[in-house]
Amino acid sequence: MEPGRVVRLLLFLTLSFLWENSQALDSASDFSYLGSSFSLEPSGGENSMEVLLRYRVLSSSPCPAASKGLCGVLNCTSPSQQGAQGSSPSPGWCQAQGEVVARTDRSSTLQLSSSGCCWSQSVAPRLQFVLPMRVELGVRSDTGSPNSPPQAALLPPVRLPQNCATSFNLSVSDREGDVVRCRFGQRARAECTLCSRQAFLQLDEELCMLWYTGGAAQGSYAVELIVEDYPRAAVTLTHTQGTRTIPPYSSTGAPLSSTPLHFTVTVEGESSECKPGLARPGFTEPTPANGETVSVLPYDEVAFTISAVSSDMVSDIVVLGPPGLVLSKLWEGQRAGVRVVSANVSWTGTSRKDPRSRPICFSASTKRFQSEPRCIWIAQQRTTEPPPGTVLQCLEERMKLFLPRTALPQIGESDLQLIDPACNITGNSTHFLLDIPLTGCGTRIQEEDSYLVLVNVVSSRVSSQAPGAVITRIPSLRFPLACRFKAGGQVTGEVSVPQGPKDEAFGKFTFDIKFRRELPAAVGGARVGEEGNMDTPFELDPSKPLYLQVNASCNITGVELVVQSCWTSDTKNTTRSGINSFINNGCGSDGNVELIVDALNEKIYKMNLTSLIPARIVPEVYIHCSVKLCMAMSGETRCPSLCPSRSSSESSSRSSLLRQSLESSLFTVSAGPIRLGINSTITDTVHPLSYSPLSSSSSVPSSSAEVPNRVGIAVGVVLGAVVLLIVGLLLIKTFLGIRNRRKLGHYRLQE
């Protein structure tokens, strides 16, 4: 064979191999695209560098893997979540949704553009799709929040009888209330690939409504739209690059945002009747109306029923919605002699910062025809912090809510209820107290990611009024409570969105530390009083006992002081270590610290400093304590002690009770210095520490005269004697030197 022919043959084989492998590689990342819609959530304020892009996509069967499809095109942050599926049009379809974190370049405008392969074979074989998006960034002057683009609902694949003119609303939403317009994508702006404006599909741009005029050839058609929003009045956007003012809507003005909306319309065979409810399925009560909005709070349940009628048997109801949506099996009923097919839909919100609006779209089908598509919107209400002092505690078997009465001045316990109204709500003078079992009172259990979430709801009680009774109107309220449990013991509690303990529950309060050399003869449970207190700094013989008095002042009755821990240091620095702690977890060092007074808002400890201070000469020490407030919630008048002196089983029980009490945050209070006088050399060899020497500029206040500093006097006397001796020697030496010089001069004169 000629060498040239061999070379050409090898080249041909090589190119064939590369082509086949490239086709295989492409097919691995391709999918049959049927449409998508998007929402964008700014992640923060004007300095944010990230936005969260959420997508919903339809694909022809077989469904792409979770990490493929549009997820692969957009480089999604996490794999897609699979949703609804349908069998018509052939070969079937499936829904997926996910999210992408997109970084901005700090410019005033975010522009994203992606393309993927390819539109479904039934629409346009091997033709790519493009997804252009443009959003003006910055905080809006009219809302004080970051600007966000409009949302468009993703419809199920639309199927229409060939001979029936039909219109359907595209269902768009804008949280800021801007003017929303819909238009076909333009090739000149790279907003479409097919860019085919079919004569039988007419778009009302102002109403975002699509009209099918009828008479089209059977087949599937792609619709590539752009949804835009415009401010109703001039709005200023503030971002890292400065500010920009967007004028109000006009036919020639620039939009705030532009997002793509893609879907398909399949024209099928003719119908003998075009009116919904006959050959074509039609919706009937109690199906929600198209465009209806349902307001929810976190963890709220949304439930509704879809009912459809047709002269043919309704065989399928498909619903596209957020993750976690549940669709029941179809069930039949009769209404005025007409067969009605229904399905129940339910969805429960989560704690995450989901979009304030989520679409749920649905349609009903017979073997031949489909109903009009309908969409409703789940709008998340804006939430604020719970009333100051609101606390939710999540325990092993129950959750406890502490709700301040000041937040609900016109409401009593009998005006409130849980999901199960039979569960009672109690209270004290300052708070409503709700003790909610995790397996009772209507508590719901749901799963969210790796958490098990238990939810209940506090609301105004619904009660019937007896005839002739006076109707009293109380403020209407409703808010969910949730405890989130995770494997490994992690527990969080939420009242609406915010969570965690609030120190405001205890009103106004202060802590302080005082010292005493001795206590009155009778101390009892009442406050000891101020007599005998010693102001710091003061001087103390460490071989004698010291009484430490910790006080709490609170304007709410029934609040108890809890001393968690105490420790000493040689400086004002509150950093602690196990070496110099003398109270840990409420328990004093054995034999060195004794609790003498245990009143609600006052604790007095007798301390043996000889055993607590390191084995060396210590000039001065500071004392620090970690304290908090507690309110008993288990029917007890006192919070259980952190350090009970009884059996370990009782200790465990008391510890459990303490966890069920209302507690404030921990606070650190300090006092000192205590200056150590005579016998400051401690002979105990307990973990010596390094202490800083007393500054020469320090002065002892007049109160130190109560304990004479004998060591200082002795040292002063010794130093004075030494100085006098040295001065005397110098004088003697000087006198002798003068006499010797005079004698030497005399002798020289004689010579």
Short mmCIF file of C-alpha atoms in Angstrom, two decimals, residues 430-651:
data_model
loop_
_atom_site.label_atom_id
_atom_site.label_comp_id
_atom_site.label_asym_id
_atom_site.label_seq_id
_atom_site.Cartn_x
_atom_site.Cartn_y
_atom_site.Cartn_z
CA THR A 430 -44.55 38.31 84.29
CA HIS A 431 -44.79 35.52 81.70
CA PHE A 432 -47.09 33.11 79.93
CA LEU A 433 -45.68 29.64 80.53
CA LEU A 434 -46.25 26.94 77.91
CA ASP A 435 -45.21 23.38 78.73
CA ILE A 436 -45.60 21.48 75.45
CA PRO A 437 -44.93 17.72 75.21
CA LEU A 438 -43.11 16.64 72.07
CA THR A 439 -45.63 13.84 71.54
CA GLY A 440 -48.81 15.68 72.49
CA CYS A 441 -50.80 18.91 72.24
CA GLY A 442 -50.85 18.54 68.45
CA THR A 443 -47.06 18.73 68.08
CA ARG A 444 -46.12 17.85 64.49
CA ILE A 445 -43.00 15.96 63.46
CA GLN A 446 -41.25 16.67 60.18
CA GLU A 447 -37.82 16.18 58.63
CA GLU A 448 -35.60 18.94 57.31
CA ASP A 449 -32.24 17.96 55.88
CA SER A 450 -30.52 16.05 58.71
CA TYR A 451 -32.80 17.48 61.41
CA LEU A 452 -35.91 16.10 63.08
CA VAL A 453 -38.16 19.11 63.64
CA LEU A 454 -41.04 19.20 66.13
CA VAL A 455 -43.51 22.04 65.60
CA ASN A 456 -46.45 23.49 67.47
CA VAL A 457 -48.36 26.74 67.03
CA VAL A 458 -49.50 29.37 69.53
CA SER A 459 -52.59 31.23 68.39
CA SER A 460 -55.59 33.15 69.62
CA ARG A 461 -58.21 30.74 70.95
CA VAL A 462 -61.25 30.23 68.73
CA SER A 463 -64.31 29.92 70.94
CA SER A 464 -68.03 30.05 70.29
CA GLN A 465 -70.05 32.80 71.93
CA ALA A 466 -73.25 31.93 73.74
CA PRO A 467 -76.40 33.75 72.50
CA GLY A 468 -76.65 37.14 74.11
CA ALA A 469 -73.10 37.02 75.47
CA VAL A 470 -70.91 40.10 75.35
CA ILE A 471 -68.37 39.70 72.57
CA THR A 472 -64.88 40.65 73.69
CA ARG A 473 -62.31 41.25 70.98
CA ILE A 474 -58.70 40.33 71.65
CA PRO A 475 -55.70 40.86 69.38
CA SER A 476 -55.32 38.09 66.81
CA LEU A 477 -51.97 36.35 66.90
CA ARG A 478 -50.37 33.23 65.52
CA PHE A 479 -46.79 32.07 65.53
CA PRO A 480 -45.12 28.68 65.19
CA LEU A 481 -42.62 27.14 67.61
CA ALA A 482 -40.03 24.61 66.52
CA CYS A 483 -37.38 22.44 68.14
CA ARG A 484 -34.76 21.04 65.80
CA PHE A 485 -32.93 17.89 66.87
CA LYS A 486 -29.88 16.59 65.06
CA ALA A 487 -27.95 13.36 65.43
CA GLY A 488 -25.13 13.91 67.89
CA GLY A 489 -27.17 15.95 70.34
CA GLN A 490 -27.31 19.33 68.60
CA VAL A 491 -30.58 21.05 69.51
CA THR A 492 -31.94 24.44 68.49
CA GLY A 493 -35.23 26.16 69.23
CA GLU A 494 -37.08 28.72 67.14
CA VAL A 495 -39.95 31.09 67.75
CA SER A 496 -40.90 32.05 64.23
CA VAL A 497 -37.46 32.75 62.73
CA PRO A 498 -35.39 34.07 65.69
CA GLN A 499 -34.19 31.70 68.39
CA GLY A 500 -32.27 31.45 71.65
CA PRO A 501 -32.55 32.78 75.23
CA LYS A 502 -33.21 36.45 75.87
CA ASP A 503 -31.86 38.19 78.98
CA GLU A 504 -34.71 40.71 78.66
CA ALA A 505 -36.95 38.06 80.20
CA PHE A 506 -35.48 39.04 83.59
CA GLY A 507 -36.14 42.75 83.25
CA LYS A 508 -33.50 45.09 84.67
CA PHE A 509 -30.84 43.42 86.81
CA THR A 510 -27.35 43.94 88.22
CA PHE A 511 -24.74 41.86 90.04
CA ASP A 512 -22.05 42.80 92.54
CA ILE A 513 -19.47 41.25 94.88
CA LYS A 514 -18.71 42.35 98.45
CA PHE A 515 -16.38 41.08 101.19
CA ARG A 516 -16.81 40.61 104.96
CA ARG A 517 -14.43 39.71 107.78
CA GLU A 518 -17.28 38.31 109.89
CA LEU A 519 -21.01 37.73 109.81
CA PRO A 520 -23.70 38.81 112.28
CA ALA A 521 -24.64 36.21 114.84
CA ALA A 522 -28.01 35.45 113.12
CA VAL A 523 -28.05 35.26 109.37
CA GLY A 524 -31.01 33.08 108.26
CA GLY A 525 -32.40 33.29 104.74
CA ALA A 526 -32.94 37.05 104.57
CA ARG A 527 -30.45 39.51 103.17
CA VAL A 528 -27.60 40.14 105.58
CA GLY A 529 -27.48 43.83 104.78
CA GLU A 530 -24.67 46.27 104.17
CA GLU A 531 -23.27 46.52 107.68
CA GLY A 532 -19.76 45.10 107.97
CA ASN A 533 -18.98 45.25 104.26
CA MET A 534 -15.38 46.10 103.34
CA ASP A 535 -14.52 48.28 100.39
CA THR A 536 -11.66 47.21 98.15
CA PRO A 537 -8.75 47.43 98.14
CA PHE A 538 -8.29 46.28 101.74
CA GLU A 539 -5.65 44.40 103.68
CA LEU A 540 -6.28 40.95 105.09
CA ASP A 541 -4.50 38.30 107.11
CA PRO A 542 -4.92 35.23 104.84
CA SER A 543 -4.85 32.90 107.82
CA LYS A 544 -8.22 34.30 108.87
CA PRO A 545 -11.51 33.51 107.08
CA LEU A 546 -13.00 35.82 104.44
CA TYR A 547 -16.68 35.99 103.62
CA LEU A 548 -17.58 36.46 99.94
CA GLN A 549 -21.02 37.98 99.32
CA VAL A 550 -22.51 37.82 95.80
CA ASN A 551 -25.70 39.81 95.19
CA ALA A 552 -28.22 40.14 92.37
CA SER A 553 -30.72 42.96 92.05
CA CYS A 554 -33.73 42.33 89.76
CA ASN A 555 -37.04 44.14 89.32
CA ILE A 556 -38.92 40.86 88.73
CA THR A 557 -40.01 38.75 91.68
CA GLY A 558 -39.18 35.06 91.95
CA VAL A 559 -35.83 35.37 90.18
CA GLU A 560 -32.92 33.52 91.77
CA LEU A 561 -29.19 34.16 91.64
CA VAL A 562 -27.02 31.22 90.50
CA VAL A 563 -23.27 31.35 91.16
CA GLN A 564 -21.77 29.10 88.52
CA SER A 565 -18.07 29.45 89.31
CA CYS A 566 -15.51 31.68 91.08
CA TRP A 567 -11.73 32.01 90.80
CA THR A 568 -8.81 34.19 91.91
CA SER A 569 -6.20 36.02 89.87
CA ASP A 570 -3.27 38.34 90.53
CA THR A 571 -4.58 40.97 88.09
CA LYS A 572 -7.91 42.39 86.94
CA ASN A 573 -7.80 40.00 84.00
CA THR A 574 -10.82 37.66 84.27
CA THR A 575 -9.17 34.78 82.38
CA ARG A 576 -9.58 31.69 84.51
CA SER A 577 -7.78 28.38 84.86
CA GLY A 578 -8.51 25.22 86.81
CA ILE A 579 -5.56 25.98 89.09
CA ASN A 580 -7.07 29.01 90.84
CA SER A 581 -10.80 28.14 90.78
CA PHE A 582 -12.51 27.66 94.12
CA ILE A 583 -16.14 27.23 92.91
CA ASN A 584 -16.85 25.04 89.87
CA ASN A 585 -20.33 24.22 88.52
CA GLY A 586 -21.77 25.66 91.71
CA CYS A 587 -19.66 23.47 93.99
CA GLY A 588 -17.04 24.89 96.34
CA SER A 589 -13.62 23.34 96.99
CA ASP A 590 -13.90 20.68 99.68
CA GLY A 591 -13.16 22.17 103.11
CA ASN A 592 -12.07 25.51 101.66
CA VAL A 593 -15.39 27.11 100.65
CA GLU A 594 -18.66 26.82 102.54
CA LEU A 595 -22.03 28.28 101.51
CA ILE A 596 -23.32 30.15 104.57
CA VAL A 597 -26.28 32.15 103.18
CA ASP A 598 -28.41 30.79 100.30
CA ALA A 599 -31.10 33.40 99.68
CA LEU A 600 -32.88 34.02 96.37
CA ASN A 601 -30.76 36.99 95.38
CA GLU A 602 -27.82 36.70 97.77
CA LYS A 603 -25.14 34.04 98.35
CA ILE A 604 -22.45 34.27 101.05
CA TYR A 605 -19.46 31.94 101.10
CA LYS A 606 -16.90 31.41 103.85
CA MET A 607 -13.46 31.11 102.27
CA ASN A 608 -10.16 29.75 103.64
CA LEU A 609 -7.59 31.82 101.74
CA THR A 610 -4.66 29.87 103.18
CA SER A 611 -5.71 26.85 101.12
CA LEU A 612 -6.72 28.85 98.04
CA ILE A 613 -3.73 31.11 97.41
CA PRO A 614 -0.49 29.70 95.94
CA ALA A 615 2.51 28.84 98.07
CA ARG A 616 4.56 32.04 97.88
CA ILE A 617 4.43 35.65 99.00
CA VAL A 618 1.34 37.11 97.30
CA PRO A 619 0.97 40.89 97.25
CA GLU A 620 -2.70 41.01 96.24
CA VAL A 621 -5.49 38.98 94.62
CA TYR A 622 -8.70 39.68 92.68
CA ILE A 623 -11.81 37.52 92.86
CA HIS A 624 -14.07 36.86 89.85
CA CYS A 625 -17.39 35.00 89.65
CA SER A 626 -19.49 33.75 86.74
CA VAL A 627 -23.17 34.28 87.60
CA LYS A 628 -26.62 34.10 86.02
CA LEU A 629 -30.29 34.40 86.91
CA CYS A 630 -32.83 31.57 87.05
CA MET A 631 -36.62 31.35 87.20
CA ALA A 632 -38.19 28.06 88.36
CA MET A 633 -40.65 26.56 85.87
CA SER A 634 -41.44 23.14 87.36
CA GLY A 635 -43.91 24.21 90.04
CA GLU A 636 -41.05 24.80 92.48
CA THR A 637 -40.49 28.06 94.35
CA ARG A 638 -36.71 27.77 93.95
CA CYS A 639 -34.42 26.70 91.16
CA PRO A 640 -32.63 23.43 92.07
CA SER A 641 -29.07 23.78 93.27
CA LEU A 642 -26.27 23.22 90.80
CA CYS A 643 -24.36 21.36 93.52
CA PRO A 644 -26.77 19.27 95.63
CA SER A 645 -25.27 17.52 98.61
CA ARG A 646 -27.36 14.36 98.25
CA SER A 647 -27.22 11.21 96.13
CA SER A 648 -26.01 11.14 92.56
CA SER A 649 -29.48 10.09 91.34
CA GLU A 650 -30.99 13.18 92.92
CA SER A 651 -28.18 15.22 91.43
#
